[in-house]
XYZ file of N, CA and C in Angstrom:
738
model
N 121.403 161.695 75.852
C 120.619 162.063 77.019
C 119.481 161.069 77.232
N 118.815 160.736 76.136
C 117.732 159.767 76.214
C 118.239 158.414 76.669
N 119.487 158.069 76.198
C 120.067 156.775 76.581
C 120.325 156.725 78.082
N 120.856 157.823 78.642
C 121.119 157.889 80.081
C 119.823 157.754 80.869
N 118.808 158.422 80.421
C 117.508 158.331 81.098
C 116.987 156.899 81.076
N 117.185 156.222 79.975
C 116.732 154.831 79.856
C 117.482 153.935 80.845
N 118.798 154.156 80.991
C 119.596 153.351 81.916
C 119.167 153.618 83.360
N 118.921 154.903 83.666
C 118.495 155.230 85.012
C 117.144 154.571 85.327
N 116.257 154.601 84.378
C 114.949 153.978 84.590
C 115.083 152.475 84.805
N 116.004 151.864 84.062
C 116.228 150.419 84.202
C 116.775 150.097 85.591
N 117.728 150.941 86.078
C 118.294 150.711 87.407
C 117.245 150.903 88.487
N 116.409 151.923 88.339
C 115.360 152.154 89.328
C 114.374 150.993 89.381
N 114.037 150.458 88.227
C 113.125 149.315 88.188
C 113.755 148.095 88.856
N 115.073 147.927 88.634
C 115.774 146.795 89.250
C 115.796 146.935 90.767
N 116.068 148.153 91.252
C 116.084 148.389 92.701
C 114.700 148.162 93.296
N 113.667 148.549 92.571
C 112.303 148.352 93.051
C 111.975 146.866 93.182
N 112.423 146.075 92.197
C 112.199 144.627 92.248
C 112.909 144.007 93.435
N 114.144 144.471 93.730
C 114.887 143.933 94.861
C 114.197 144.271 96.176
N 113.673 145.491 96.277
C 112.976 145.876 97.492
C 111.728 145.026 97.712
N 111.012 144.745 96.631
C 109.821 143.914 96.742
C 110.177 142.492 97.144
N 111.282 141.980 96.643
C 111.707 140.628 96.986
C 112.097 140.536 98.443
N 112.688 141.637 98.993
C 113.123 141.624 100.387
C 111.956 141.750 101.343
N 110.895 142.402 100.924
C 109.744 142.598 101.789
C 108.905 141.320 101.843
N 108.299 141.036 102.999
C 107.437 139.842 103.079
C 106.219 139.996 102.196
N 105.692 138.859 101.765
C 104.516 138.882 100.916
C 103.324 139.452 101.690
N 102.467 140.120 100.983
C 101.285 140.689 101.619
C 100.396 139.544 102.089
N 100.009 139.521 103.374
C 99.188 138.415 103.883
C 97.847 138.367 103.171
N 97.414 137.155 102.887
C 96.158 136.966 102.184
C 94.999 136.738 103.148
N 95.288 136.405 104.395
C 94.233 136.127 105.357
C 94.481 136.892 106.644
N 93.449 136.985 107.484
C 93.568 137.683 108.761
C 94.528 136.942 109.676
N 95.213 137.673 110.528
C 96.280 137.102 111.341
C 95.764 136.108 112.370
N 94.849 136.516 113.242
C 94.413 135.655 114.340
C 93.763 134.349 113.853
N 92.819 134.399 112.911
C 92.273 133.129 112.413
C 93.326 132.244 111.753
N 94.279 132.868 111.089
C 95.337 132.080 110.444
C 96.173 131.346 111.485
N 96.510 132.045 112.571
C 97.279 131.406 113.638
C 96.494 130.250 114.260
N 95.209 130.457 114.481
C 94.388 129.398 115.062
C 94.337 128.182 114.146
N 94.223 128.418 112.846
C 94.137 127.307 111.903
C 95.417 126.493 111.891
N 96.567 127.182 111.908
C 97.847 126.476 111.883
C 98.072 125.726 113.187
N 97.811 126.381 114.306
C 98.025 125.743 115.605
C 97.082 124.565 115.821
N 95.925 124.594 115.177
C 94.967 123.514 115.349
C 95.499 122.187 114.819
N 96.356 122.223 113.804
C 96.862 120.992 113.211
C 98.289 120.684 113.645
N 98.864 121.500 114.507
C 100.249 121.293 114.941
C 100.319 120.162 115.956
N 101.294 119.268 115.788
C 101.476 118.179 116.737
C 102.656 118.426 117.669
N 103.220 119.646 117.627
C 104.292 120.033 118.518
C 104.297 121.558 118.614
N 104.907 122.117 119.673
C 104.931 123.579 119.802
C 105.632 124.235 118.609
N 105.068 125.348 118.131
C 105.626 126.085 117.000
C 106.140 127.431 117.480
N 107.384 127.773 117.089
C 107.944 129.052 117.521
C 107.425 130.188 116.634
N 107.714 131.415 117.054
C 107.193 132.589 116.350
C 107.688 132.669 114.912
N 108.999 132.482 114.627
C 109.428 132.548 113.229
C 108.704 131.557 112.327
N 108.466 130.346 112.833
C 107.753 129.347 112.028
C 106.325 129.787 111.749
N 105.670 130.300 112.772
C 104.291 130.768 112.591
C 104.233 131.990 111.679
N 105.212 132.897 111.835
C 105.231 134.096 110.993
C 105.384 133.724 109.525
N 106.253 132.744 109.249
C 106.442 132.310 107.863
C 105.184 131.644 107.324
N 104.460 130.952 108.196
C 103.265 130.239 107.750
C 102.117 131.178 107.433
N 101.948 132.225 108.243
C 100.797 133.117 108.061
C 101.140 134.376 107.272
N 102.427 134.623 107.016
C 102.814 135.769 106.198
C 102.720 137.100 106.902
N 102.959 137.135 108.205
C 102.935 138.372 108.981
C 104.270 138.545 109.705
N 104.651 139.767 110.021
C 105.895 139.995 110.761
C 105.867 139.306 112.128
N 107.059 138.938 112.605
C 107.148 138.219 113.856
C 106.595 138.987 115.038
N 106.812 140.322 115.084
C 106.315 141.129 116.196
C 104.793 141.084 116.260
N 104.138 141.150 115.108
C 102.679 141.082 115.076
C 102.190 139.700 115.500
N 102.914 138.681 115.095
C 102.531 137.319 115.464
C 102.630 137.124 116.968
N 103.715 137.592 117.581
C 103.880 137.468 119.032
C 102.753 138.168 119.781
N 102.410 139.372 119.343
C 101.341 140.115 119.994
C 100.003 139.405 119.833
N 99.754 138.854 118.658
C 98.490 138.159 118.413
C 98.388 136.888 119.249
N 99.491 136.163 119.406
C 99.490 134.953 120.213
C 99.174 135.261 121.672
N 99.823 136.288 122.201
C 99.563 136.682 123.584
C 98.113 137.114 123.759
N 97.570 137.826 122.771
C 96.189 138.280 122.836
C 95.219 137.103 122.801
N 95.493 136.116 121.938
C 94.635 134.940 121.863
C 94.661 134.161 123.174
N 95.862 133.986 123.748
C 95.973 133.254 125.007
C 95.168 133.935 126.112
N 95.262 135.252 126.186
C 94.512 135.994 127.211
C 93.012 135.896 126.965
N 92.616 135.920 125.709
C 91.190 135.852 125.376
C 90.611 134.502 125.770
N 91.352 133.403 125.498
C 90.872 132.076 125.852
C 90.732 131.942 127.372
N 91.691 132.510 128.116
C 91.623 132.453 129.575
C 90.425 133.243 130.098
N 90.200 134.411 129.530
C 89.099 135.264 129.977
C 87.748 134.610 129.714
N 87.636 133.935 128.571
C 86.377 133.296 128.205
C 86.231 131.899 128.807
N 87.279 131.430 129.513
C 87.275 130.113 130.147
C 86.944 129.020 129.143
N 87.625 129.071 128.021
C 87.452 128.040 126.999
C 87.914 126.681 127.529
N 87.496 125.615 126.868
C 87.927 124.279 127.259
C 89.362 123.989 126.887
N 89.969 124.861 126.108
C 91.373 124.718 125.722
C 92.095 126.015 126.042
N 93.409 125.965 126.027
C 94.226 127.143 126.267
C 95.420 127.131 125.330
N 95.997 128.308 125.123
C 97.162 128.463 124.264
C 98.366 128.725 125.158
N 99.319 127.794 125.131
C 100.482 127.895 126.013
C 101.747 128.138 125.199
N 102.672 128.845 125.835
C 104.012 129.037 125.271
C 104.957 128.146 126.064
N 105.246 126.963 125.520
C 106.098 125.991 126.199
C 107.152 125.472 125.229
N 108.291 125.080 125.804
C 109.368 124.482 125.013
C 109.759 125.371 123.834
N 109.698 126.689 124.028
C 110.095 127.607 122.973
C 109.092 127.774 121.860
N 107.877 127.313 122.054
C 106.877 127.436 121.001
C 105.473 127.469 121.576
N 104.494 127.701 120.699
C 103.088 127.826 121.084
C 102.315 126.607 120.606
N 101.346 126.194 121.470
C 100.523 125.037 121.101
C 99.244 125.045 121.919
N 98.162 124.487 121.329
C 96.906 124.340 122.043
C 96.973 123.153 123.006
N 96.390 123.328 124.190
C 96.272 122.257 125.176
C 94.870 122.292 125.762
N 94.363 121.134 126.181
C 93.089 121.130 126.893
C 93.303 121.729 128.277
N 92.290 122.427 128.774
C 92.417 123.085 130.071
C 92.328 122.053 131.196
N 93.164 122.238 132.196
C 93.273 121.265 133.287
C 91.949 121.049 134.001
N 91.117 122.070 134.066
C 89.836 121.938 134.755
C 88.927 120.903 134.116
N 89.165 120.597 132.836
C 88.316 119.652 132.125
C 89.032 118.323 131.867
N 90.056 118.046 132.662
C 90.822 116.805 132.481
C 89.937 115.577 132.676
N 89.000 115.649 133.616
C 88.128 114.505 133.853
C 87.268 114.164 132.650
N 86.766 115.187 131.974
C 85.942 114.952 130.780
C 86.775 114.302 129.677
N 87.975 114.816 129.472
C 88.849 114.263 128.438
C 89.219 112.825 128.769
N 89.494 112.553 130.039
C 89.872 111.203 130.447
C 88.742 110.215 130.186
N 87.513 110.611 130.511
C 86.378 109.717 130.260
C 86.215 109.444 128.766
N 86.415 110.491 127.966
C 86.286 110.313 126.512
C 87.358 109.373 125.973
N 88.602 109.567 126.420
C 89.710 108.750 125.914
C 89.553 107.300 126.335
N 89.096 107.086 127.572
C 89.008 105.733 128.100
C 87.706 105.039 127.742
N 86.796 105.764 127.109
C 85.497 105.173 126.788
C 85.652 103.929 125.919
N 86.524 104.022 124.915
C 86.732 102.874 124.040
C 87.396 101.702 124.729
N 88.095 101.977 125.855
C 88.770 100.900 126.556
C 87.782 100.008 127.310
N 86.520 100.455 127.461
C 85.558 99.673 128.207
C 84.927 98.566 127.362
N 85.107 98.644 126.046
C 84.541 97.610 125.186
C 85.280 96.294 125.413
N 84.517 95.216 125.452
C 85.121 93.911 125.668
C 85.798 93.422 124.390
N 86.842 92.627 124.584
C 87.521 92.036 123.437
C 86.640 90.943 122.842
N 86.652 90.827 121.524
C 85.908 89.773 120.853
C 86.648 88.449 121.000
N 85.971 87.385 120.625
C 86.595 86.065 120.658
C 87.829 86.037 119.761
N 87.743 86.710 118.614
C 88.886 86.751 117.701
C 90.088 87.421 118.351
N 89.835 88.541 119.069
C 90.932 89.237 119.731
C 91.520 88.402 120.857
N 90.669 87.711 121.608
C 91.161 86.859 122.695
C 92.010 85.713 122.154
N 91.585 85.136 121.038
C 92.370 84.059 120.442
C 93.720 84.567 119.956
N 93.721 85.740 119.334
C 94.983 86.329 118.872
C 95.898 86.637 120.038
N 95.337 87.173 121.106
C 96.118 87.484 122.296
C 96.704 86.215 122.909
N 95.959 85.134 122.885
C 96.456 83.872 123.421
C 97.632 83.352 122.600
N 97.544 83.483 121.281
C 98.650 83.034 120.429
C 99.909 83.832 120.737
N 99.767 85.162 120.871
C 100.922 85.990 121.194
C 101.493 85.599 122.549
N 100.621 85.356 123.525
C 101.076 85.041 124.877
C 101.897 83.753 124.913
N 101.485 82.736 124.155
C 102.161 81.444 124.226
C 103.273 81.278 123.202
N 103.298 82.120 122.170
C 104.309 81.974 121.122
C 105.306 83.130 121.094
N 105.176 84.093 121.995
C 106.008 85.301 121.938
C 107.490 84.998 122.128
N 108.320 85.886 121.503
C 107.962 86.931 120.537
C 107.574 86.306 119.205
N 106.539 86.862 118.582
C 105.989 86.261 117.382
C 105.587 87.363 116.411
N 105.680 87.077 115.128
C 105.322 88.053 114.097
C 103.833 87.962 113.776
N 103.320 88.997 113.137
C 101.912 88.980 112.726
C 101.649 87.845 111.743
N 102.601 87.631 110.841
C 102.412 86.578 109.844
C 102.277 85.223 110.514
N 103.070 84.984 111.549
C 103.005 83.715 112.264
C 101.675 83.574 112.982
N 101.198 84.647 113.604
C 99.904 84.607 114.280
C 98.796 84.341 113.266
N 98.882 85.003 112.104
C 97.877 84.789 111.058
C 97.886 83.343 110.580
N 99.096 82.771 110.445
C 99.198 81.388 109.990
C 98.596 80.430 111.006
N 98.801 80.698 112.282
C 98.261 79.828 113.323
C 96.742 79.922 113.381
N 96.208 81.143 113.256
C 94.765 81.343 113.369
C 94.034 81.105 112.055
N 94.762 81.167 110.941
C 94.117 80.935 109.656
C 93.399 82.124 109.086
N 93.587 83.315 109.673
C 92.964 84.539 109.178
C 93.958 85.688 109.321
N 93.687 86.764 108.600
C 94.506 87.962 108.738
C 94.172 88.644 110.062
N 95.191 88.952 110.857
C 94.955 89.503 112.200
C 95.434 90.935 112.326
N 95.670 91.632 111.217
C 96.198 92.995 111.297
C 95.295 93.914 112.117
N 93.992 93.894 111.854
C 93.082 94.771 112.571
C 93.033 94.460 114.056
N 92.992 93.172 114.393
C 92.945 92.773 115.793
C 94.240 93.140 116.507
N 95.378 92.972 115.832
C 96.659 93.319 116.444
C 96.729 94.809 116.732
N 96.187 95.626 115.832
C 96.170 97.070 116.086
C 95.352 97.386 117.339
N 94.243 96.675 117.528
C 93.434 96.881 118.723
C 94.205 96.483 119.976
N 94.879 95.352 119.929
C 95.642 94.893 121.097
C 96.786 95.855 121.414
N 97.398 96.409 120.378
C 98.466 97.389 120.593
C 97.912 98.657 121.234
N 96.779 99.140 120.711
C 96.197 100.379 121.243
C 95.696 100.196 122.664
N 95.314 98.977 123.028
C 94.841 98.708 124.385
C 95.985 98.454 125.359
N 97.217 98.428 124.859
C 98.357 98.230 125.742
C 98.558 96.802 126.182
N 97.916 95.846 125.520
C 98.062 94.438 125.877
C 99.218 93.782 125.160
N 99.610 94.351 124.031
C 100.693 93.815 123.205
C 101.622 94.958 122.846
N 102.915 94.656 122.687
C 103.891 95.666 122.302
C 104.908 95.057 121.353
N 105.635 95.914 120.634
C 106.669 95.443 119.721
C 107.859 94.919 120.516
N 108.501 93.902 119.966
C 109.622 93.267 120.659
C 110.770 93.021 119.698
N 111.146 94.031 118.910
C 112.269 93.888 117.989
C 111.845 93.303 116.662
N 112.809 92.780 115.925
C 112.563 92.226 114.598
C 113.156 90.831 114.474
N 112.531 90.042 113.636
C 113.029 88.702 113.363
C 114.350 88.817 112.607
N 115.435 88.206 113.085
C 116.732 88.347 112.413
C 116.761 87.762 111.015
N 115.867 86.824 110.709
C 115.875 86.179 109.395
C 114.995 86.910 108.399
N 113.787 87.282 108.808
C 112.843 87.906 107.877
C 112.757 89.417 108.018
N 113.195 89.955 109.153
C 113.074 91.390 109.388
C 111.685 91.826 109.819
N 110.774 90.860 110.004
C 109.406 91.194 110.414
C 109.390 91.645 111.872
N 108.469 92.558 112.184
C 108.317 93.008 113.565
C 107.783 91.873 114.428
N 108.342 91.748 115.616
C 107.901 90.738 116.569
C 107.084 91.404 117.674
N 106.184 90.649 118.270
C 105.296 91.190 119.287
C 105.285 90.282 120.515
N 105.032 90.906 121.656
C 104.944 90.186 122.924
C 103.869 90.841 123.782
N 103.468 90.152 124.833
C 102.498 90.727 125.756
C 103.196 91.705 126.699
N 102.407 92.556 127.345
C 102.951 93.602 128.205
C 102.692 93.283 129.677
N 103.283 94.120 130.539
C 102.993 93.994 131.958
C 101.537 94.259 132.269
N 100.921 95.138 131.486
C 99.494 95.427 131.673
C 98.660 94.182 131.392
N 99.079 93.380 130.413
C 98.386 92.121 130.113
C 98.419 91.201 131.331
N 99.593 91.058 131.953
C 99.706 90.220 133.146
C 98.819 90.744 134.266
N 98.795 92.072 134.402
C 97.974 92.677 135.440
C 96.499 92.394 135.216
N 96.068 92.486 133.951
C 94.651 92.304 133.642
C 94.189 90.866 133.866
N 95.078 89.888 133.618
C 94.653 88.493 133.803
C 95.001 87.986 135.194
N 95.669 88.816 136.001
C 95.893 88.483 137.397
C 97.038 87.537 137.675
N 98.119 87.609 136.884
C 99.304 86.785 137.135
C 100.518 87.689 137.236
N 101.582 87.168 137.826
C 102.781 87.980 138.015
C 103.827 87.766 136.936
N 103.775 86.662 136.219
C 104.750 86.387 135.159
C 104.133 85.423 134.158
N 104.788 85.282 133.022
C 104.302 84.369 131.987
C 104.371 82.919 132.443
N 105.223 82.632 133.430
C 105.315 81.262 133.947
C 104.030 80.839 134.628
N 103.216 81.801 135.027
C 101.959 81.489 135.712
C 100.822 81.191 134.751
N 101.066 81.338 133.446
C 100.022 81.016 132.481
C 99.706 79.532 132.538
N 98.454 79.142 132.384
C 98.106 77.706 132.439
C 98.729 76.938 131.290
N 98.960 75.646 131.529
C 99.517 74.797 130.488
C 98.494 74.612 129.367
N 99.009 74.489 128.155
C 98.123 74.321 127.008
C 97.694 72.874 126.814
N 98.451 71.921 127.339
C 98.188 70.508 127.079
C 96.743 70.093 127.351
N 96.130 70.506 128.479
C 94.746 70.058 128.722
C 93.745 70.549 127.693
N 94.104 71.599 126.943
C 93.170 72.178 125.976
C 93.430 71.705 124.544
N 94.482 70.889 124.352
C 94.789 70.380 123.026
C 93.978 69.119 122.759
N 93.669 68.793 121.494
C 92.899 67.575 121.189
C 93.709 66.326 121.530
N 92.980 65.220 121.831
C 93.656 63.953 122.102
C 94.408 63.489 120.868
N 95.490 62.737 121.099
C 96.303 62.275 119.977
C 95.501 61.365 119.057
N 94.585 60.548 119.633
C 93.791 59.654 118.782
C 92.914 60.460 117.830
N 92.287 61.518 118.364
C 91.443 62.360 117.511
C 92.284 63.061 116.455
N 93.494 63.502 116.843
C 94.358 64.192 115.903
C 94.818 63.261 114.797
N 95.137 61.988 115.153
C 95.563 61.024 114.133
C 94.427 60.713 113.172
N 93.200 60.591 113.694
C 92.055 60.330 112.819
C 91.852 61.477 111.837
N 92.018 62.707 112.331
C 91.839 63.876 111.468
C 92.915 63.931 110.390
N 94.173 63.632 110.783
C 95.254 63.638 109.805
C 95.055 62.536 108.769
N 94.558 61.367 109.198
C 94.324 60.270 108.258
C 93.246 60.638 107.257
N 92.208 61.309 107.743
C 91.129 61.712 106.838
C 91.615 62.734 105.824
N 92.536 63.619 106.260
C 93.042 64.630 105.344
C 93.945 64.021 104.286
N 94.650 62.925 104.628
C 95.605 62.335 103.688
C 94.991 61.220 102.852
N 93.743 60.849 103.113
C 93.105 59.769 102.357
C 92.915 60.184 100.911
N 93.061 59.228 99.940
C 92.881 59.581 98.521
C 91.430 59.952 98.228
N 91.253 60.777 97.235
C 89.910 61.199 96.851
C 89.138 60.029 96.279
N 87.854 59.913 96.548
C 87.054 58.778 96.032
C 86.919 58.849 94.521
N 86.876 57.633 93.909
C 86.700 57.554 92.462
C 85.248 57.861 92.116
N 85.007 58.544 91.009
C 83.620 58.824 90.601
C 82.880 57.542 90.260
N 81.618 57.436 90.668
C 80.797 56.246 90.429
C 80.119 56.360 89.072
N 80.287 55.305 88.202
C 79.646 55.375 86.874
C 78.125 55.365 86.990
N 77.463 56.099 86.138
C 76.005 56.107 86.064
C 75.554 55.106 85.014
N 74.247 54.761 84.985
C 73.775 53.771 83.986
C 74.124 54.126 82.556
N 74.213 55.375 82.219
C 74.526 55.746 80.835
C 76.016 55.769 80.561
N 76.812 55.353 81.555
C 78.250 55.277 81.344
C 79.019 56.503 81.753
N 78.313 57.615 82.020
C 78.986 58.837 82.427
C 79.268 58.782 83.918
N 80.474 59.233 84.355
C 80.774 59.219 85.791
C 79.875 60.197 86.543
N 79.422 59.736 87.704
C 78.571 60.598 88.537
C 79.420 61.733 89.105
N 78.960 62.976 89.002
C 79.766 64.102 89.501
C 79.985 63.997 91.003
N 81.177 64.394 91.419
C 81.514 64.396 92.841
C 80.795 65.543 93.538
N 80.569 65.413 94.832
C 79.914 66.521 95.550
C 80.755 67.774 95.511
N 80.073 68.908 95.610
C 80.767 70.190 95.592
C 81.722 70.280 96.773
N 82.959 70.749 96.522
C 83.897 70.891 97.635
C 83.451 71.988 98.591
N 83.909 71.864 99.826
C 83.587 72.881 100.828
C 84.279 74.185 100.481
N 83.718 75.304 100.898
C 84.367 76.602 100.615
C 85.759 76.643 101.210
N 86.693 77.313 100.542
C 88.063 77.394 101.066
C 88.093 78.093 102.413
N 89.030 77.644 103.225
C 89.182 78.219 104.567
C 90.547 78.851 104.733
N 91.071 79.428 103.674
C 92.390 80.050 103.731
C 92.358 81.361 104.482
N 93.471 82.089 104.429
C 93.549 83.362 105.174
C 92.455 84.326 104.773
N 91.823 84.901 105.736
C 90.787 85.896 105.492
C 91.051 87.124 106.321
N 90.012 87.857 106.627
C 90.142 89.067 107.425
C 89.107 89.055 108.524
N 89.520 89.409 109.732
C 88.564 89.470 110.830
C 87.472 90.475 110.497
N 86.200 90.169 110.842
C 85.117 91.095 110.509
C 85.117 92.366 111.300
N 85.934 92.459 112.372
C 85.937 93.669 113.178
C 87.345 93.923 113.685
N 87.487 94.979 114.447
C 88.798 95.324 114.975
C 89.126 94.662 116.285
N 88.284 93.732 116.753
C 88.621 93.008 117.947
C 87.906 93.448 119.205
N 86.896 94.312 119.075
C 86.139 94.729 120.263
C 84.665 94.654 119.982
N 83.889 94.513 121.044
C 82.444 94.531 120.925
C 81.893 95.392 122.051
N 80.683 95.946 121.908
C 80.146 96.818 122.950
C 80.095 96.104 124.288
N 80.376 96.886 125.348
C 80.346 96.292 126.684
C 78.919 95.941 127.076
């Protein structure tokens, strides 16, 4: 008799464990704030089942809470609203405040490009499609930060990959042509007038290839030390992201 009672107790405990496993976990946080927190970081609309799993509440309660939050935001005329679009819920800025958002987004676009950014843009314009490494080699500095600025400003865009190295290639955009007032790349000015004269270039190359001077002996027989070499001018990093205050 005692054995039967023990088996029954074991079965009841097992059934209880199964029931607990089937039931959703008890929510640890309040429903509405939890939904707001999750939706605040969402980069796409989230459906009710996804939100219910995230906040640990039944789907029916989640749907009711979402509708209540949306109505509350509308009633209070918040700067944002909660919309049910594309089968899911997401925060959006309210249309009435579109002008404020536009001014904020475009504020950074009013900053003028630095000389470094203009030089990088010129290299892309005349050498496109060109990789970042090639632009860096031409300019003698690392241009990653400046290229990111040009990309964000819509002046430069990706143009596939180099078939040999696999590096991303970049080119100028239609917006770039619009900003400089030309209709095509053929209208860009020729580079020849801005290049150094061949005589000056030959003199510079000759100076670079000339042998180093021999050290001059001092009266005590020790060679006189050579002057300190100039600091290296190898690849570096631009000091800024390519913009300066307007």
